[in-house]
Amino acid sequence: MVKVDSKLVIALDVFDVDFAVDFARKIGREIFAIKINWPLVMVRGSSIISELSRYSRSICDLKIADIPNTNRLIAEKVAENGAWGVISHAFVGSDSLKAVVQAAGDVRVFSVVAMSHPGSADLISSSLENLVKISIEANVYGLIAPGNDLEMLRKVKKMAPGMKILSPGIGAQGGSASHAIANGSDYIIVGRAVYDDPDPLMKAREFNRELSNIYH
Ligand code: BMP
């Protein structure tokens, strides 16, 4: 069954290109998107973005965090390979983030305003307001905010009500998919809880069912 309304983004943080392509081919149309991070790009190069984009929307999570010129080069390469979305850091400042938005063209830019790991409390969490402000100014499409920190998630939703929120931190990092959606997320990112499962396809479908049950 094709689930065009899926809210599930699968993070394929694996080195195994064959697994990634096979997984995308089998389930790409049932999920919202596949998130591609450095592990696949390091082993295959940027062409992995176009390879996986044949089966699903792809969100390229390179967490771009450099000066405007370098950011521009990276975003152009992502766009050239047909990504649906790209993830950038916001902490590098509005000029750097604007360079990503400009170079990405039609590719939707999501910026990181809060993170899901404990170390985010050391620095990034206290900058939430500035990071959201920088992101709004740069006219990004959406924000990355943690699905395992519901208080933080609600704050982000309140500060940027019209923006799409993409949330990691589900499963392996302790968050619940349905709780994250109920607290402001538009899409859920799940990695290890799916690809480390003995039956990743079945596990992804289970998450899809959990997400669609929220509305029924
Ligand atoms: P997992 O479900 O295996 O914990 O993977 C989460 C994914 O989301 C990883 O690709 C990670 O890079 C990403 N991510 C995260 O976990 N926390 C954040 O704050 C931002 C992320 O992009």
GROMACS .gro file of C-alpha atoms and ligand atoms in nm:
model
  238
    1MET     CA    1   0.000   0.000   0.000
    2VAL     CA    2   0.135   0.345  -0.084
    3LYS     CA    3   0.120   0.584   0.209
    4VAL     CA    4   0.154   0.925   0.053
    5ASP     CA    5   0.075   1.095   0.383
    6SER     CA    6   0.349   0.926   0.584
    7LYS     CA    7   0.526   1.134   0.849
    8LEU     CA    8   0.820   0.899   0.869
    9VAL     CA    9   1.175   0.989   0.769
   10ILE     CA   10   1.424   0.704   0.787
   11ALA     CA   11   1.784   0.798   0.869
   12LEU     CA   12   2.007   0.557   0.681
   13ASP     CA   13   2.329   0.607   0.879
   14VAL     CA   14   2.498   0.304   0.729
   15PHE     CA   15   2.808   0.235   0.520
   16ASP     CA   16   2.638  -0.046   0.331
   17VAL     CA   17   2.527   0.108   0.000
   18ASP     CA   18   2.359  -0.213  -0.119
   19PHE     CA   19   2.146  -0.228   0.195
   20ALA     CA   20   2.052   0.140   0.157
   21VAL     CA   21   1.951   0.109  -0.209
   22ASP     CA   22   1.760  -0.215  -0.150
   23PHE     CA   23   1.578  -0.067   0.151
   24ALA     CA   24   1.489   0.249  -0.042
   25ARG     CA   25   1.367   0.047  -0.341
   26LYS     CA   26   1.140  -0.167  -0.123
   27ILE     CA   27   0.990   0.098   0.104
   28GLY     CA   28   1.074   0.439  -0.044
   29ARG     CA   29   0.719   0.510  -0.151
   30GLU     CA   30   0.562   0.419   0.181
   31ILE     CA   31   0.762   0.669   0.384
   32PHE     CA   32   0.794   1.046   0.368
   33ALA     CA   33   1.169   1.055   0.299
   34ILE     CA   34   1.506   0.895   0.343
   35LYS     CA   35   1.764   1.098   0.531
   36ILE     CA   36   2.119   1.062   0.400
   37ASN     CA   37   2.405   1.146   0.632
   38TRP     CA   38   2.786   1.141   0.606
   39PRO     CA   39   2.833   0.762   0.632
   40LEU     CA   40   2.671   0.696   0.291
   41VAL     CA   41   2.817   1.008   0.131
   42MET     CA   42   3.167   0.911   0.253
   43VAL     CA   43   3.158   0.568   0.097
   44ARG     CA   44   2.965   0.648  -0.223
   45GLY     CA   45   3.009   1.018  -0.286
   46SER     CA   46   2.733   1.268  -0.356
   47SER     CA   47   2.582   1.039  -0.624
   48ILE     CA   48   2.417   0.840  -0.343
   49ILE     CA   49   2.172   1.133  -0.321
   50SER     CA   50   2.052   1.086  -0.679
   51GLU     CA   51   2.060   0.705  -0.646
   52LEU     CA   52   1.826   0.705  -0.345
   53SER     CA   53   1.613   0.990  -0.483
   54ARG     CA   54   1.489   0.747  -0.750
   55TYR     CA   55   1.288   0.568  -0.481
   56SER     CA   56   1.198   0.834  -0.225
   57ARG     CA   57   1.228   1.198  -0.135
   58SER     CA   58   1.578   1.243   0.004
   59ILE     CA   59   1.690   1.478   0.277
   60CYS     CA   60   2.061   1.534   0.276
   61ASP     CA   61   2.181   1.575   0.633
   62LEU     CA   62   2.530   1.719   0.597
   63LYS     CA   63   2.472   1.964   0.885
   64ILE     CA   64   2.636   2.233   0.681
   65ALA     CA   65   2.832   2.466   0.912
   66ASP     CA   66   3.087   2.681   0.737
   67ILE     CA   67   3.150   3.024   0.588
   68PRO     CA   68   2.899   3.136   0.322
   69ASN     CA   69   3.118   3.044   0.023
   70THR     CA   70   3.186   2.687   0.140
   71ASN     CA   71   2.820   2.644   0.238
   72ARG     CA   72   2.721   2.757  -0.110
   73LEU     CA   73   2.945   2.498  -0.277
   74ILE     CA   74   2.804   2.216  -0.063
   75ALA     CA   75   2.441   2.322  -0.116
   76GLU     CA   76   2.492   2.348  -0.492
   77LYS     CA   77   2.625   1.992  -0.504
   78VAL     CA   78   2.329   1.866  -0.300
   79ALA     CA   79   2.085   2.043  -0.534
   80GLU     CA   80   2.264   1.912  -0.842
   81ASN     CA   81   2.200   1.559  -0.716
   82GLY     CA   82   1.825   1.610  -0.682
   83ALA     CA   83   1.774   1.613  -0.307
   84TRP     CA   84   1.428   1.708  -0.180
   85GLY     CA   85   1.573   1.871   0.130
   86VAL     CA   86   1.900   1.959   0.299
   87ILE     CA   87   1.995   2.013   0.663
   88SER     CA   88   2.218   2.300   0.771
   89HIS     CA   89   2.334   2.432   1.104
   90ALA     CA   90   2.204   2.776   1.203
   91PHE     CA   91   2.471   2.856   1.466
   92VAL     CA   92   2.720   2.971   1.203
   93GLY     CA   93   2.505   3.280   1.151
   94SER     CA   94   2.258   3.434   0.911
   95ASP     CA   95   2.503   3.501   0.626
   96SER     CA   96   2.610   3.137   0.620
   97LEU     CA   97   2.255   3.005   0.644
   98LYS     CA   98   2.129   3.247   0.380
   99ALA     CA   99   2.404   3.120   0.148
  100VAL     CA  100   2.264   2.768   0.186
  101VAL     CA  101   1.907   2.882   0.118
  102GLN     CA  102   2.013   3.075  -0.188
  103ALA     CA  103   2.232   2.801  -0.336
  104ALA     CA  104   1.980   2.526  -0.258
  105GLY     CA  105   1.720   2.683  -0.489
  106ASP     CA  106   1.412   2.458  -0.486
  107VAL     CA  107   1.566   2.221  -0.234
  108ARG     CA  108   1.405   2.277   0.106
  109VAL     CA  109   1.644   2.385   0.379
  110PHE     CA  110   1.596   2.266   0.738
  111SER     CA  111   1.813   2.431   1.001
  112VAL     CA  112   1.913   2.286   1.335
  113VAL     CA  113   1.782   2.495   1.626
  114ALA     CA  114   1.794   2.234   1.904
  115MET     CA  115   1.947   1.889   1.931
  116SER     CA  116   1.855   1.556   2.083
  117HIS     CA  117   2.176   1.449   2.258
  118PRO     CA  118   2.266   1.532   2.622
  119GLY     CA  119   2.565   1.747   2.515
  120SER     CA  120   2.332   1.995   2.349
  121ALA     CA  121   2.270   2.132   2.701
  122ASP     CA  122   2.637   2.248   2.713
  123LEU     CA  123   2.587   2.527   2.461
  124ILE     CA  124   2.327   2.497   2.187
  125SER     CA  125   2.011   2.476   2.403
  126SER     CA  126   2.068   2.817   2.558
  127SER     CA  127   2.085   2.974   2.210
  128LEU     CA  128   1.743   2.851   2.099
  129GLU     CA  129   1.586   3.192   2.051
  130ASN     CA  130   1.876   3.322   1.843
  131LEU     CA  131   1.889   3.009   1.632
  132VAL     CA  132   1.518   3.029   1.553
  133LYS     CA  133   1.554   3.400   1.473
  134ILE     CA  134   1.849   3.335   1.239
  135SER     CA  135   1.649   3.058   1.070
  136ILE     CA  136   1.337   3.271   1.020
  137GLU     CA  137   1.549   3.556   0.882
  138ALA     CA  138   1.718   3.320   0.638
  139ASN     CA  139   1.376   3.201   0.522
  140VAL     CA  140   1.438   2.830   0.574
  141TYR     CA  141   1.159   2.581   0.500
  142GLY     CA  142   1.178   2.398   0.830
  143LEU     CA  143   1.357   2.334   1.158
  144ILE     CA  144   1.522   2.038   1.328
  145ALA     CA  145   1.412   2.002   1.690
  146PRO     CA  146   1.435   1.705   1.927
  147GLY     CA  147   1.151   1.456   1.950
  148ASN     CA  148   1.289   1.327   2.280
  149ASP     CA  149   1.267   1.667   2.453
  150LEU     CA  150   0.900   1.758   2.438
  151GLU     CA  151   0.938   2.081   2.634
  152MET     CA  152   1.200   2.205   2.390
  153LEU     CA  153   0.986   2.090   2.098
  154ARG     CA  154   0.683   2.284   2.223
  155LYS     CA  155   0.901   2.596   2.263
  156VAL     CA  156   1.023   2.566   1.904
  157LYS     CA  157   0.667   2.517   1.776
  158LYS     CA  158   0.552   2.826   1.964
  159MET     CA  159   0.840   3.038   1.834
  160ALA     CA  160   0.794   2.932   1.471
  161PRO     CA  161   0.433   2.818   1.436
  162GLY     CA  162   0.423   2.814   1.056
  163MET     CA  163   0.740   2.616   1.003
  164LYS     CA  164   0.773   2.244   0.943
  165ILE     CA  165   0.947   2.065   1.227
  166LEU     CA  166   1.150   1.752   1.165
  167SER     CA  167   1.233   1.558   1.481
  168PRO     CA  168   1.502   1.303   1.558
  169GLY     CA  169   1.557   1.140   1.897
  170ILE     CA  170   1.295   0.869   1.847
  171GLY     CA  171   1.355   0.504   1.941
  172ALA     CA  172   1.728   0.462   2.012
  173GLN     CA  173   1.744   0.804   2.183
  174GLY     CA  174   1.436   0.739   2.392
  175GLY     CA  175   1.167   0.952   2.226
  176SER     CA  176   0.822   0.834   2.115
  177ALA     CA  177   0.701   0.904   1.762
  178SER     CA  178   0.342   0.974   1.857
  179HIS     CA  179   0.436   1.197   2.153
  180ALA     CA  180   0.663   1.404   1.929
  181ILE     CA  181   0.384   1.454   1.674
  182ALA     CA  182   0.142   1.546   1.952
  183ASN     CA  183   0.388   1.811   2.074
  184GLY     CA  184   0.457   1.988   1.747
  185SER     CA  185   0.662   1.770   1.511
  186ASP     CA  186   0.547   1.741   1.151
  187TYR     CA  187   0.784   1.458   1.064
  188ILE     CA  188   0.972   1.199   1.268
  189ILE     CA  189   1.328   1.085   1.198
  190VAL     CA  190   1.411   0.726   1.293
  191GLY     CA  191   1.745   0.558   1.230
  192ARG     CA  192   1.881   0.273   1.442
  193ALA     CA  193   1.541   0.157   1.566
  194VAL     CA  194   1.470   0.066   1.203
  195TYR     CA  195   1.798  -0.025   1.031
  196ASP     CA  196   1.936  -0.222   1.331
  197ASP     CA  197   1.615  -0.423   1.360
  198PRO     CA  198   1.628  -0.781   1.227
  199ASP     CA  199   1.340  -0.681   0.996
  200PRO     CA  200   1.389  -0.313   0.902
  201LEU     CA  201   1.100  -0.306   0.654
  202MET     CA  202   0.856  -0.441   0.909
  203LYS     CA  203   0.985  -0.200   1.173
  204ALA     CA  204   0.945   0.100   0.941
  205ARG     CA  205   0.587  -0.009   0.865
  206GLU     CA  206   0.523  -0.038   1.238
  207PHE     CA  207   0.632   0.326   1.287
  208ASN     CA  208   0.412   0.428   0.995
  209ARG     CA  209   0.116   0.255   1.158
  210GLU     CA  210   0.187   0.422   1.493
  211LEU     CA  211   0.195   0.762   1.321
  212SER     CA  212  -0.121   0.710   1.118
  213ASN     CA  213  -0.312   0.579   1.423
  214ILE     CA  214  -0.273   0.915   1.593
  215TYR     CA  215  -0.540   1.052   1.361
  216HIS     CA  216  -0.784   0.760   1.370
  217BMP     P1  217   1.883   0.741   1.549
  217BMP     O1  218   1.731   0.724   1.532
  217BMP     O2  219   1.961   0.621   1.511
  217BMP     O3  220   1.919   0.795   1.684
  217BMP     O4  221   1.929   0.851   1.441
  217BMP     C1  222   1.891   0.984   1.449
  217BMP     C2  223   1.933   1.060   1.326
  217BMP     O5  224   1.898   1.196   1.342
  217BMP     C3  225   2.082   1.058   1.297
  217BMP     O6  226   2.098   1.061   1.157
  217BMP     C4  227   2.134   1.187   1.357
  217BMP     O7  228   2.244   1.237   1.287
  217BMP     C5  229   2.013   1.280   1.338
  217BMP     N1  230   2.001   1.385   1.441
  217BMP     C6  231   1.989   1.353   1.576
  217BMP     O8  232   1.989   1.236   1.615
  217BMP     N2  233   1.976   1.456   1.666
  217BMP     C7  234   1.975   1.586   1.631
  217BMP     O9  235   1.962   1.671   1.716
  217BMP     C8  236   1.985   1.618   1.494
  217BMP     C9  237   1.995   1.516   1.401
  217BMP    O10  238   2.000   1.545   1.272
   0.00000   0.00000   0.00000
